[in-house]
Amino acid sequence: MKVRRSERLIDMTHYLLEHPHELIPLTFFSKRYESAKSSISEDLAIAKKIFKERGTGILDTIPGAAGGVVFVPVIEKEEAREYINALAKRLSEQDRLLPGGYIYLTDLLGQPQLLRQVGRIIASKYINEEVDAVMTVATKGVPIAQAVSYYLNAPFVIVRRDSKITEGPTVSVNYASGSSERIEKMELSKRSLARGSRVLVVDDFMKGGGTINGMQGLIDEFDAELVGVSVFAEANFKGKRAVTDYNSLLYVKDVDTQTKTIKVVPGNYFEN
Amino acid sequence: MKVRRSERLIDMTHYLLEHPHELIPLTFFSKRYESAKSSISEDLAIAKKIFKERGTGILDTIPGAAGGVVFVPVIEKEEAREYINALAKRLSEQDRLLPGGYIYLTDLLGQPQLLRQVGRIIASKYINEEVDAVMTVATKGVPIAQAVSYYLNAPFVIVRRDSKITEGPTVSVNYASGSSERIEKMELSKRSLARGSRVLVVDDFMKGGGTINGMQGLIDEFDAELVGVSVFAEANFKGKRAVTDYNSLLYVKDVDTQTKTIKVVPGNYFEN
């Protein structure tokens, strides 16, 4: 049974949103709705316009026999800026201050709406890059990696500090943890990353950058390639960072354990 | 500027999908599209019909001044069954067998499309329950918890075996690990779960159920309430399980390290 335009648009929107960065041939929709390709093309033109107007994303049309459409989720700069400003305010809340000047983030990194936005914001930076895998380190980076992975439609891999029998053979590297000045070990399951993969590294928090540097080392061991580094928040670090090229959504400018104040501002996301 | 129906339907679908289990007043859409409430009602009726036909979810209309619509994502039984059957086949692949009879799952639990489906399947079981939080244990349960959290629109909390300074004060319990017969400790950040919360427990794999039993203990410590338990896969366990009431998507019926065969079948998800 032929499906009406209004009905096609609803289901098509759903399908496109759940299959980001995937080439979908027009014939797929044509069959799904038993409708002519010309009608499908018109539907997609409407969707493209609305996605653009509302800042949902880009709908790329690829012409030709092997063509189709690709939905690329993005976020408008203004929307991202407002969201990050609001986040900076939340992170500055006094009761987030933990002993040692650490900041409590765990509640935020378990909220689905926040993770959706953070995933969309980080993914927007890499829409013109080919990303084969998103890499992070257990445990607190995982929600960020998964959120980004949803929007880039690339799998994520989890580096661990402790080996588990359920990982199979692993590759390990040693790295210098910048903040504690200790040598630590991290490892990645050998079959979780293919040689030559293009890897985006994400994490929740960066101080000296030692952990991220360790992941760079692992990427080298897999003959893979680093596409970029994005962190949810970076600390004000007095010293030489192991990583210089990165994006941060938030910047913890100052933590005063005496007056119990935290000052968090937007990170370098909008500068790069 | 008034927005046309076709354009409203696209953006409305996007909005509903990104805000599951959230009551949205009709006035919200009415303002967003500068359209009459009667037109919005008609739009929602179309969306409701298509969501139902395509197995996307239920669009509940709540009448009255405090009313609106709530989108509840579900999966059709047939679609879930097909998906789980296909998963069972993939888990049975010979090269997933690890020493000790363990099964390699890490690659699967990093794939965004798989996690979306698994999240939707598990969340579908609890659409009539009030869930305030999804609980899991680090590290491998996290992707499942996050996926379910997206569809239930409830935050997830991560129980850890090792305390971290960034968690703030924690509550800990000891539990008997069924498979290794050791007494272990797990802890949860005190401020990550409110007293009286209704908690859904999820995990990637269950053998004796000791870990899940430990989480039940933590739930008690928080004066919270267990809504249910769902695991991605359960093992064939010879012995008395610490947990008897649970849902499993997959059941690892038999692992033969001699002949190197794994037999995985659908779990009890469809029986309950």
Coordinates of C-alpha atoms in Angstrom, one line a residue:
Chain A
M1 CA 0.0 0.0 0.0
K2 CA 1.3 3.4 -1.0
V3 CA 2.1 5.6 2.0
R4 CA 1.1 9.3 2.1
R5 CA 3.7 12.0 2.2
S6 CA 2.9 13.1 5.8
E7 CA 3.3 9.5 6.9
R8 CA 6.5 9.0 4.9
L9 CA 8.1 12.1 6.4
I10 CA 7.5 10.9 9.9
D11 CA 9.0 7.5 9.4
M12 CA 11.8 8.8 7.1
T13 CA 12.9 11.3 9.8
H14 CA 13.0 8.5 12.3
Y15 CA 15.0 6.3 10.0
L16 CA 17.5 9.0 9.1
L17 CA 18.1 10.0 12.8
E18 CA 18.8 6.4 13.7
H19 CA 21.2 5.9 10.8
P20 CA 23.5 8.9 10.9
H21 CA 26.5 8.9 8.5
E22 CA 25.1 6.0 6.5
L23 CA 24.5 6.2 2.8
I24 CA 20.8 5.3 2.2
P25 CA 19.9 4.6 -1.4
L26 CA 16.7 6.3 -2.7
T27 CA 15.4 2.9 -3.7
F28 CA 15.4 1.9 0.0
F29 CA 12.8 4.5 0.8
S30 CA 11.0 4.0 -2.5
K31 CA 10.5 0.3 -1.6
R32 CA 9.7 1.0 2.1
Y33 CA 6.9 3.3 1.2
E34 CA 5.9 1.9 -2.3
S35 CA 6.3 5.3 -3.7
A36 CA 8.0 6.7 -6.8
K37 CA 11.6 7.9 -6.5
S38 CA 10.5 11.4 -7.6
S39 CA 8.2 11.6 -4.5
I40 CA 11.0 10.4 -2.3
S41 CA 13.3 13.0 -3.7
E42 CA 10.7 15.7 -2.9
D43 CA 10.3 14.3 0.7
L44 CA 14.1 14.5 1.2
A45 CA 14.2 18.1 -0.1
I46 CA 11.7 19.1 2.6
A47 CA 13.6 17.2 5.3
K48 CA 16.8 18.8 4.2
K49 CA 15.3 22.2 4.5
I50 CA 13.8 21.6 7.9
F51 CA 17.0 19.9 9.3
K52 CA 18.9 22.9 8.2
E53 CA 16.5 25.5 9.6
R54 CA 16.2 23.8 12.9
G55 CA 19.9 23.0 13.3
T56 CA 19.3 19.3 13.3
G57 CA 21.9 18.4 10.8
I58 CA 22.9 18.2 7.1
L59 CA 21.2 16.0 4.6
D60 CA 23.7 15.3 1.9
T61 CA 22.3 14.1 -1.4
I62 CA 24.7 12.0 -3.5
P63 CA 23.7 11.7 -7.1
G64 CA 24.2 8.8 -9.5
A65 CA 23.5 5.0 -9.5
A66 CA 25.5 4.4 -6.3
G67 CA 24.0 7.5 -4.7
G68 CA 21.5 8.2 -2.0
V69 CA 21.3 10.4 1.1
V70 CA 23.5 10.7 4.2
F71 CA 22.3 12.4 7.3
V72 CA 25.0 14.2 9.2
P73 CA 24.0 15.4 12.7
V74 CA 25.4 18.7 13.7
I75 CA 24.7 21.4 16.2
E76 CA 24.5 25.1 15.5
K77 CA 27.3 27.2 17.0
E78 CA 24.8 29.3 18.9
E79 CA 23.0 26.4 20.4
A80 CA 26.3 24.7 21.4
R81 CA 27.5 27.9 23.0
E82 CA 24.4 28.4 25.0
Y83 CA 24.5 24.8 26.2
I84 CA 28.2 25.0 27.2
N85 CA 27.6 28.3 29.0
A86 CA 24.9 26.6 31.0
L87 CA 27.1 23.6 31.7
A88 CA 29.9 25.9 32.9
K89 CA 27.5 27.4 35.4
R90 CA 26.5 24.0 36.7
L91 CA 30.1 22.8 37.0
S92 CA 30.8 26.0 39.1
E93 CA 28.3 25.0 41.8
Q94 CA 30.1 25.1 45.1
D95 CA 28.9 21.7 46.3
R96 CA 30.7 20.0 43.4
L97 CA 34.1 20.7 45.1
L98 CA 35.7 17.5 46.4
P99 CA 38.8 17.1 48.6
G100 CA 42.0 17.7 46.6
G101 CA 40.3 20.2 44.3
Y102 CA 38.6 17.6 42.3
I103 CA 35.1 18.3 40.8
Y104 CA 32.2 16.0 41.1
L105 CA 30.9 15.2 37.6
T106 CA 29.4 11.7 38.0
D107 CA 25.8 12.8 38.2
L108 CA 26.1 14.9 35.0
L109 CA 27.8 12.1 33.0
G110 CA 24.8 9.8 33.7
Q111 CA 22.1 12.1 32.3
P112 CA 20.8 11.0 28.9
Q113 CA 19.8 14.4 27.7
L114 CA 23.2 15.9 28.6
L115 CA 25.1 13.1 27.0
R116 CA 23.0 13.5 23.8
Q117 CA 24.0 17.2 23.6
V118 CA 27.6 16.6 24.5
G119 CA 27.8 13.8 21.9
R120 CA 26.3 16.0 19.3
I121 CA 28.6 18.9 20.1
I122 CA 31.8 16.8 20.0
A123 CA 30.7 14.9 16.9
S124 CA 30.0 18.1 15.1
K125 CA 33.8 18.9 15.1
Y126 CA 34.6 15.8 13.1
I127 CA 31.9 15.6 10.4
N128 CA 34.5 16.2 7.7
E129 CA 36.9 13.5 9.0
E130 CA 36.6 9.8 8.5
V131 CA 36.4 8.3 12.0
D132 CA 36.6 4.5 12.2
A133 CA 36.6 4.3 16.0
V134 CA 36.1 6.4 19.1
M135 CA 38.6 5.5 21.9
T136 CA 38.4 6.2 25.6
V137 CA 39.7 4.9 28.9
A138 CA 37.5 3.2 31.5
T139 CA 35.4 4.1 33.3
K140 CA 34.4 7.7 33.2
G141 CA 35.2 8.3 29.6
V142 CA 32.8 5.6 28.4
P143 CA 29.5 7.6 28.5
I144 CA 31.2 10.4 26.4
A145 CA 32.6 7.9 23.9
Q146 CA 29.2 6.2 23.5
A147 CA 27.4 9.5 23.0
V148 CA 29.9 10.6 20.3
S149 CA 29.8 7.1 18.8
Y150 CA 26.0 7.4 18.4
Y151 CA 26.3 10.6 16.4
L152 CA 29.3 9.6 14.3
N153 CA 27.9 6.0 13.8
A154 CA 31.4 4.6 14.5
P155 CA 32.1 1.9 17.2
F156 CA 33.8 2.9 20.4
V157 CA 36.7 1.0 22.1
I158 CA 37.5 1.0 25.8
V159 CA 41.1 1.1 27.0
R160 CA 41.5 -0.4 30.5
R161 CA 44.0 0.0 33.3
D162 CA 43.3 -3.6 34.4
S163 CA 43.3 -6.6 32.2
K164 CA 40.2 -8.8 32.2
I165 CA 40.0 -12.4 31.0
T166 CA 37.0 -11.5 28.9
E167 CA 39.0 -9.2 26.7
G168 CA 41.1 -11.9 25.0
P169 CA 44.7 -11.0 24.0
T170 CA 45.6 -7.4 24.7
V171 CA 48.2 -4.9 23.6
S172 CA 49.6 -2.8 26.5
V173 CA 51.6 0.4 26.9
N174 CA 53.1 2.2 29.8
Y175 CA 52.5 5.9 30.2
A176 CA 53.4 8.6 32.6
S177 CA 50.5 9.9 34.5
G178 CA 51.1 13.7 34.6
S179 CA 49.2 14.5 37.7
S180 CA 50.6 11.7 39.9
E181 CA 54.0 11.4 38.2
R182 CA 53.7 7.6 38.2
I183 CA 54.3 5.2 35.5
E184 CA 51.1 3.3 34.7
K185 CA 49.9 0.7 32.3
M186 CA 46.9 0.6 30.0
E187 CA 45.8 -2.0 27.6
L188 CA 43.4 -2.6 24.8
S189 CA 41.9 -5.8 23.5
K190 CA 43.8 -6.8 20.4
R191 CA 40.7 -7.5 18.3
S192 CA 38.8 -4.4 19.2
L193 CA 40.7 -2.2 16.8
A194 CA 41.7 -2.9 13.3
R195 CA 45.1 -1.9 12.0
G196 CA 45.1 1.4 10.1
S197 CA 41.9 2.7 11.8
R198 CA 41.3 6.4 12.1
V199 CA 40.7 7.0 15.8
L200 CA 39.1 9.9 17.7
V201 CA 40.1 10.0 21.4
V202 CA 37.6 11.3 24.0
D203 CA 37.7 11.5 27.7
D204 CA 35.8 13.2 30.6
F205 CA 38.7 15.1 32.1
M206 CA 42.2 16.1 31.2
K207 CA 44.8 17.5 33.6
G208 CA 48.4 16.8 32.4
G209 CA 47.3 14.8 29.4
G210 CA 49.2 11.7 30.4
T211 CA 46.3 9.4 29.9
I212 CA 45.6 10.8 26.5
N213 CA 49.2 10.5 25.7
G214 CA 49.0 6.8 26.7
M215 CA 46.1 6.3 24.3
Q216 CA 48.2 7.9 21.5
G217 CA 50.9 5.3 22.3
L218 CA 48.3 2.5 22.0
I219 CA 47.1 4.0 18.7
D220 CA 50.7 3.8 17.4
E221 CA 51.0 0.1 18.6
F222 CA 47.9 -0.7 16.5
D223 CA 49.4 1.2 13.4
A224 CA 46.3 3.3 13.7
E225 CA 46.0 7.1 13.2
L226 CA 44.8 9.8 15.6
V227 CA 42.1 12.0 14.1
G228 CA 41.7 14.2 17.1
V229 CA 41.2 14.6 20.9
S230 CA 38.1 15.9 22.6
V231 CA 37.6 16.2 26.3
F232 CA 34.5 17.2 28.3
A233 CA 36.5 19.3 30.7
E234 CA 40.2 20.4 31.0
A235 CA 41.8 21.5 34.2
N236 CA 44.1 24.5 34.6
F237 CA 47.4 22.7 34.5
K238 CA 50.6 24.4 35.7
G239 CA 53.3 22.6 33.8
K240 CA 54.0 21.2 30.4
R241 CA 51.1 19.2 29.0
A242 CA 51.8 15.9 27.2
V243 CA 49.1 16.8 24.7
T244 CA 48.8 20.2 23.0
D245 CA 46.3 19.6 20.2
Y246 CA 42.8 19.0 21.7
N247 CA 39.3 20.3 22.0
S248 CA 37.7 21.0 25.4
L249 CA 34.1 21.8 26.0
L250 CA 34.8 23.2 29.5
Y251 CA 37.8 24.8 31.2
V252 CA 38.2 24.6 35.0
K253 CA 40.0 27.9 35.3
D254 CA 40.3 28.0 39.1
V255 CA 39.5 25.9 42.1
D256 CA 40.0 27.5 45.5
T257 CA 39.6 24.9 48.3
Q258 CA 40.0 27.7 50.9
T259 CA 37.0 29.8 49.8
K260 CA 35.4 26.7 48.3
T261 CA 34.8 28.3 44.9
I262 CA 35.1 26.7 41.4
K263 CA 35.4 28.8 38.3
V264 CA 34.5 27.0 35.1
V265 CA 34.3 28.7 31.7
P266 CA 33.8 27.4 28.2
G267 CA 36.8 25.5 26.8
N268 CA 38.7 26.0 23.6
Y269 CA 35.9 24.3 21.5
F270 CA 34.9 27.6 19.9
E271 CA 38.4 28.9 19.3
N272 CA 39.7 26.0 17.1
Chain B
M1 CA 6.1 32.5 10.5
K2 CA 3.6 29.7 10.4
V3 CA 5.2 26.4 9.6
R4 CA 3.6 24.0 7.1
R5 CA 2.3 20.5 8.2
S6 CA 5.0 18.6 6.3
E7 CA 7.7 20.7 8.0
R8 CA 6.1 20.4 11.4
L9 CA 5.9 16.7 11.2
I10 CA 9.6 16.3 10.5
D11 CA 10.7 18.5 13.4
M12 CA 8.0 17.1 15.7
T13 CA 9.2 13.6 15.1
H14 CA 12.8 14.6 15.8
Y15 CA 11.7 16.4 19.0
L16 CA 9.6 13.5 20.3
L17 CA 12.3 10.9 19.6
E18 CA 14.9 13.0 21.5
H19 CA 12.5 13.4 24.5
P20 CA 11.1 10.0 25.3
H21 CA 8.9 9.6 28.4
E22 CA 8.6 13.3 28.7
L23 CA 5.2 15.1 28.9
I24 CA 5.2 17.8 26.2
P25 CA 2.3 20.2 26.4
L26 CA 0.5 21.0 23.1
T27 CA 1.2 24.6 23.6
F28 CA 4.9 23.9 23.3
F29 CA 4.5 22.7 19.7
S30 CA 1.8 25.3 19.1
K31 CA 4.3 28.1 19.9
R32 CA 7.3 26.4 18.2
Y33 CA 5.4 26.2 14.9
E34 CA 3.1 29.2 15.4
S35 CA 0.2 27.0 14.6
A36 CA -3.2 26.4 16.1
K37 CA -3.6 23.7 18.7
S38 CA -6.1 22.0 16.5
S39 CA -3.5 21.6 13.8
I40 CA -1.0 20.3 16.3
S41 CA -3.5 17.7 17.5
E42 CA -4.0 16.6 13.9
D43 CA -0.2 16.3 13.4
L44 CA 0.1 14.2 16.6
A45 CA -2.7 11.9 15.4
I46 CA -0.8 11.2 12.2
A47 CA 2.5 10.7 14.1
K48 CA 0.7 8.3 16.6
K49 CA -0.7 6.2 13.7
I50 CA 2.7 5.9 12.0
F51 CA 4.7 5.3 15.2
K52 CA 2.2 2.4 15.8
E53 CA 2.3 1.0 12.3
R54 CA 6.1 1.1 12.1
G55 CA 6.7 -0.2 15.6
T56 CA 8.5 2.9 16.6
G57 CA 6.6 3.5 19.8
I58 CA 3.4 4.7 21.5
L59 CA 2.3 8.3 21.5
D60 CA 0.1 8.8 24.5
T61 CA -2.2 11.7 24.6
I62 CA -3.0 13.1 28.0
P63 CA -6.1 15.4 27.9
G64 CA -6.8 18.4 30.1
A65 CA -5.1 21.6 31.0
A66 CA -2.0 19.8 32.4
G67 CA -2.0 17.4 29.5
G68 CA 0.1 16.9 26.4
V69 CA 1.8 14.0 24.6
V70 CA 4.3 11.5 25.8
F71 CA 6.4 9.4 23.4
V72 CA 7.2 5.9 24.7
P73 CA 9.7 4.0 22.5
V74 CA 8.9 0.3 22.2
I75 CA 9.9 -2.5 19.9
E76 CA 7.5 -4.9 18.3
K77 CA 7.9 -8.5 19.6
E78 CA 8.6 -9.8 16.1
E79 CA 11.3 -7.3 15.4
A80 CA 12.9 -8.0 18.8
R81 CA 12.7 -11.7 18.2
E82 CA 14.4 -11.5 14.9
Y83 CA 17.1 -9.2 16.3
I84 CA 17.8 -11.5 19.2
N85 CA 17.9 -14.6 17.0
A86 CA 20.5 -12.9 14.8
L87 CA 22.5 -11.9 17.9
A88 CA 22.4 -15.5 19.2
K89 CA 24.0 -16.6 15.9
R90 CA 26.7 -14.0 16.1
L91 CA 27.5 -14.9 19.7
S92 CA 27.8 -18.6 18.7
E93 CA 30.7 -17.7 16.3
Q94 CA 33.6 -20.1 17.1
D95 CA 36.3 -17.4 17.3
R96 CA 34.5 -15.7 20.2
L97 CA 35.6 -18.5 22.5
L98 CA 38.1 -17.4 25.1
P99 CA 40.2 -19.5 27.5
G100 CA 38.2 -20.6 30.4
G101 CA 35.0 -20.8 28.4
Y102 CA 34.4 -17.1 28.3
I103 CA 32.9 -15.4 25.3
Y104 CA 34.3 -12.3 23.6
L105 CA 31.6 -9.6 23.6
T106 CA 33.6 -6.4 23.7
D107 CA 33.3 -5.7 20.0
L108 CA 29.5 -6.0 20.0
L109 CA 29.0 -3.8 23.1
G110 CA 30.8 -0.9 21.3
Q111 CA 28.6 -0.8 18.3
P112 CA 26.1 2.1 18.3
Q113 CA 23.4 0.4 16.2
L114 CA 23.5 -2.8 18.3
L115 CA 23.3 -0.7 21.5
R116 CA 20.4 1.2 20.2
Q117 CA 18.5 -2.0 19.6
V118 CA 19.4 -3.6 22.8
G119 CA 18.5 -0.4 24.7
R120 CA 15.1 -0.3 23.0
I121 CA 14.5 -4.0 23.6
I122 CA 15.3 -3.8 27.3
A123 CA 13.5 -0.5 27.8
S124 CA 10.3 -2.0 26.2
K125 CA 10.0 -4.3 29.2
Y126 CA 9.6 -1.5 31.7
I127 CA 7.4 1.0 29.9
N128 CA 4.7 0.6 32.5
E129 CA 7.1 0.9 35.5
E130 CA 8.3 4.1 36.9
V131 CA 12.1 4.0 36.7
D132 CA 14.1 6.7 38.4
A133 CA 17.6 5.3 37.7
V134 CA 19.3 2.6 35.7
M135 CA 22.1 0.9 37.7
T136 CA 25.1 -1.1 36.4
V137 CA 28.5 -2.1 37.5
A138 CA 31.7 -0.8 35.8
T139 CA 33.0 -1.3 33.1
K140 CA 31.2 -3.6 30.8
G141 CA 27.7 -2.9 31.9
V142 CA 28.0 0.8 31.2
P143 CA 27.1 0.8 27.5
I144 CA 24.0 -1.3 28.2
A145 CA 23.0 1.1 31.0
Q146 CA 23.5 4.1 28.8
A147 CA 21.5 2.6 25.9
V148 CA 18.6 1.8 28.2
S149 CA 18.8 5.2 29.9
Y150 CA 18.4 6.9 26.5
Y151 CA 15.1 5.1 25.8
L152 CA 13.7 5.4 29.3
N153 CA 14.9 8.9 29.8
A154 CA 16.2 8.1 33.2
P155 CA 19.8 8.7 34.5
F156 CA 22.2 5.8 34.9
V157 CA 24.5 5.2 37.9
I158 CA 27.7 3.2 37.9
V159 CA 28.7 1.0 40.7
R160 CA 32.5 0.5 41.0
R161 CA 34.7 -2.2 42.5
D162 CA 37.4 0.4 43.2
S163 CA 36.9 3.7 44.9
K164 CA 37.9 6.9 43.1
I165 CA 38.6 10.2 44.6
T166 CA 36.4 11.9 42.0
E167 CA 33.3 10.1 43.3
G168 CA 33.1 11.9 46.7
P169 CA 31.7 10.0 49.7
T170 CA 30.5 6.4 48.8
V171 CA 28.4 3.7 50.2
S172 CA 29.9 0.2 49.9
V173 CA 28.7 -3.3 50.4
N174 CA 30.4 -6.7 50.3
Y175 CA 29.0 -9.5 48.1
A176 CA 29.8 -13.1 47.3
S177 CA 31.0 -13.5 43.7
G178 CA 29.2 -16.6 42.7
S179 CA 31.7 -17.8 40.0
S180 CA 34.9 -17.2 42.0
E181 CA 33.4 -17.8 45.4
R182 CA 35.2 -14.8 46.8
I183 CA 33.9 -12.0 48.9
E184 CA 34.3 -8.7 47.0
K185 CA 33.4 -5.1 47.6
M186 CA 31.4 -2.7 45.4
E187 CA 30.5 0.9 46.0
L188 CA 28.4 3.7 44.8
S189 CA 28.8 7.5 45.1
K190 CA 26.5 8.6 47.8
R191 CA 25.1 11.5 45.9
S192 CA 24.5 9.6 42.7
L193 CA 21.3 8.0 43.9
A194 CA 18.4 9.6 45.8
R195 CA 16.8 7.7 48.7
G196 CA 13.6 6.0 47.6
S197 CA 14.6 5.8 43.9
R198 CA 13.1 3.1 41.8
V199 CA 16.0 1.3 40.2
L200 CA 16.4 -0.9 37.2
V201 CA 19.5 -3.1 37.3
V202 CA 21.3 -4.0 34.0
D203 CA 24.5 -5.8 33.2
D204 CA 26.2 -7.4 30.2
F205 CA 26.7 -10.9 31.6
M206 CA 25.3 -13.0 34.5
K207 CA 26.7 -16.2 35.8
G208 CA 25.9 -16.9 39.4
G209 CA 24.2 -13.6 39.9
G210 CA 26.6 -12.5 42.7
T211 CA 27.3 -9.1 41.2
I212 CA 23.6 -8.4 40.7
N213 CA 22.9 -9.6 44.2
G214 CA 25.5 -7.1 45.4
M215 CA 23.7 -4.3 43.5
Q216 CA 20.5 -5.3 45.3
G217 CA 22.4 -4.9 48.5
L218 CA 23.4 -1.4 47.5
I219 CA 19.8 -0.6 46.6
D220 CA 18.8 -1.6 50.1
E221 CA 21.5 0.6 51.6
F222 CA 20.1 3.6 49.7
D223 CA 16.5 2.8 50.9
A224 CA 15.7 2.4 47.2
E225 CA 13.6 -0.1 45.4
L226 CA 14.5 -2.7 42.7
V227 CA 12.2 -2.5 39.7
G228 CA 13.8 -5.3 37.7
V229 CA 16.9 -6.9 36.4
S230 CA 17.9 -7.3 32.8
V231 CA 21.1 -8.8 31.4
F232 CA 22.4 -8.9 27.9
A233 CA 23.4 -12.6 28.2
E234 CA 23.2 -15.2 30.9
A235 CA 25.4 -18.3 31.2
N236 CA 24.3 -21.8 31.9
F237 CA 25.0 -21.9 35.6
K238 CA 25.2 -25.2 37.4
G239 CA 24.3 -24.3 41.0
K240 CA 22.0 -22.1 42.9
R241 CA 21.7 -18.6 41.5
A242 CA 21.7 -15.6 43.9
V243 CA 19.1 -14.0 41.6
T244 CA 16.0 -15.7 40.3
D245 CA 13.9 -12.9 38.9
Y246 CA 15.5 -11.4 35.8
N247 CA 15.2 -10.9 32.1
S248 CA 18.0 -12.1 29.7
L249 CA 18.2 -11.4 26.0
L250 CA 20.5 -14.2 25.3
Y251 CA 21.3 -17.6 27.0
V252 CA 24.7 -19.2 26.6
K253 CA 23.5 -22.7 26.7
D254 CA 26.7 -24.6 26.2
V255 CA 30.4 -23.9 25.8
D256 CA 32.6 -26.7 24.8
T257 CA 36.3 -25.8 25.0
Q258 CA 37.3 -29.2 23.6
T259 CA 35.3 -29.0 20.3
K260 CA 35.5 -25.2 20.4
T261 CA 31.8 -24.7 20.0
I262 CA 29.5 -22.1 21.6
K263 CA 25.8 -22.6 21.6
V264 CA 23.8 -19.4 22.3
V265 CA 20.0 -19.2 22.1
P266 CA 17.5 -16.4 23.0
G267 CA 17.1 -15.8 26.7
N268 CA 14.0 -15.7 28.8
Y269 CA 13.0 -12.3 27.5
F270 CA 10.0 -13.6 25.5
E271 CA 8.9 -16.0 28.2
N272 CA 8.2 -13.5 31.0

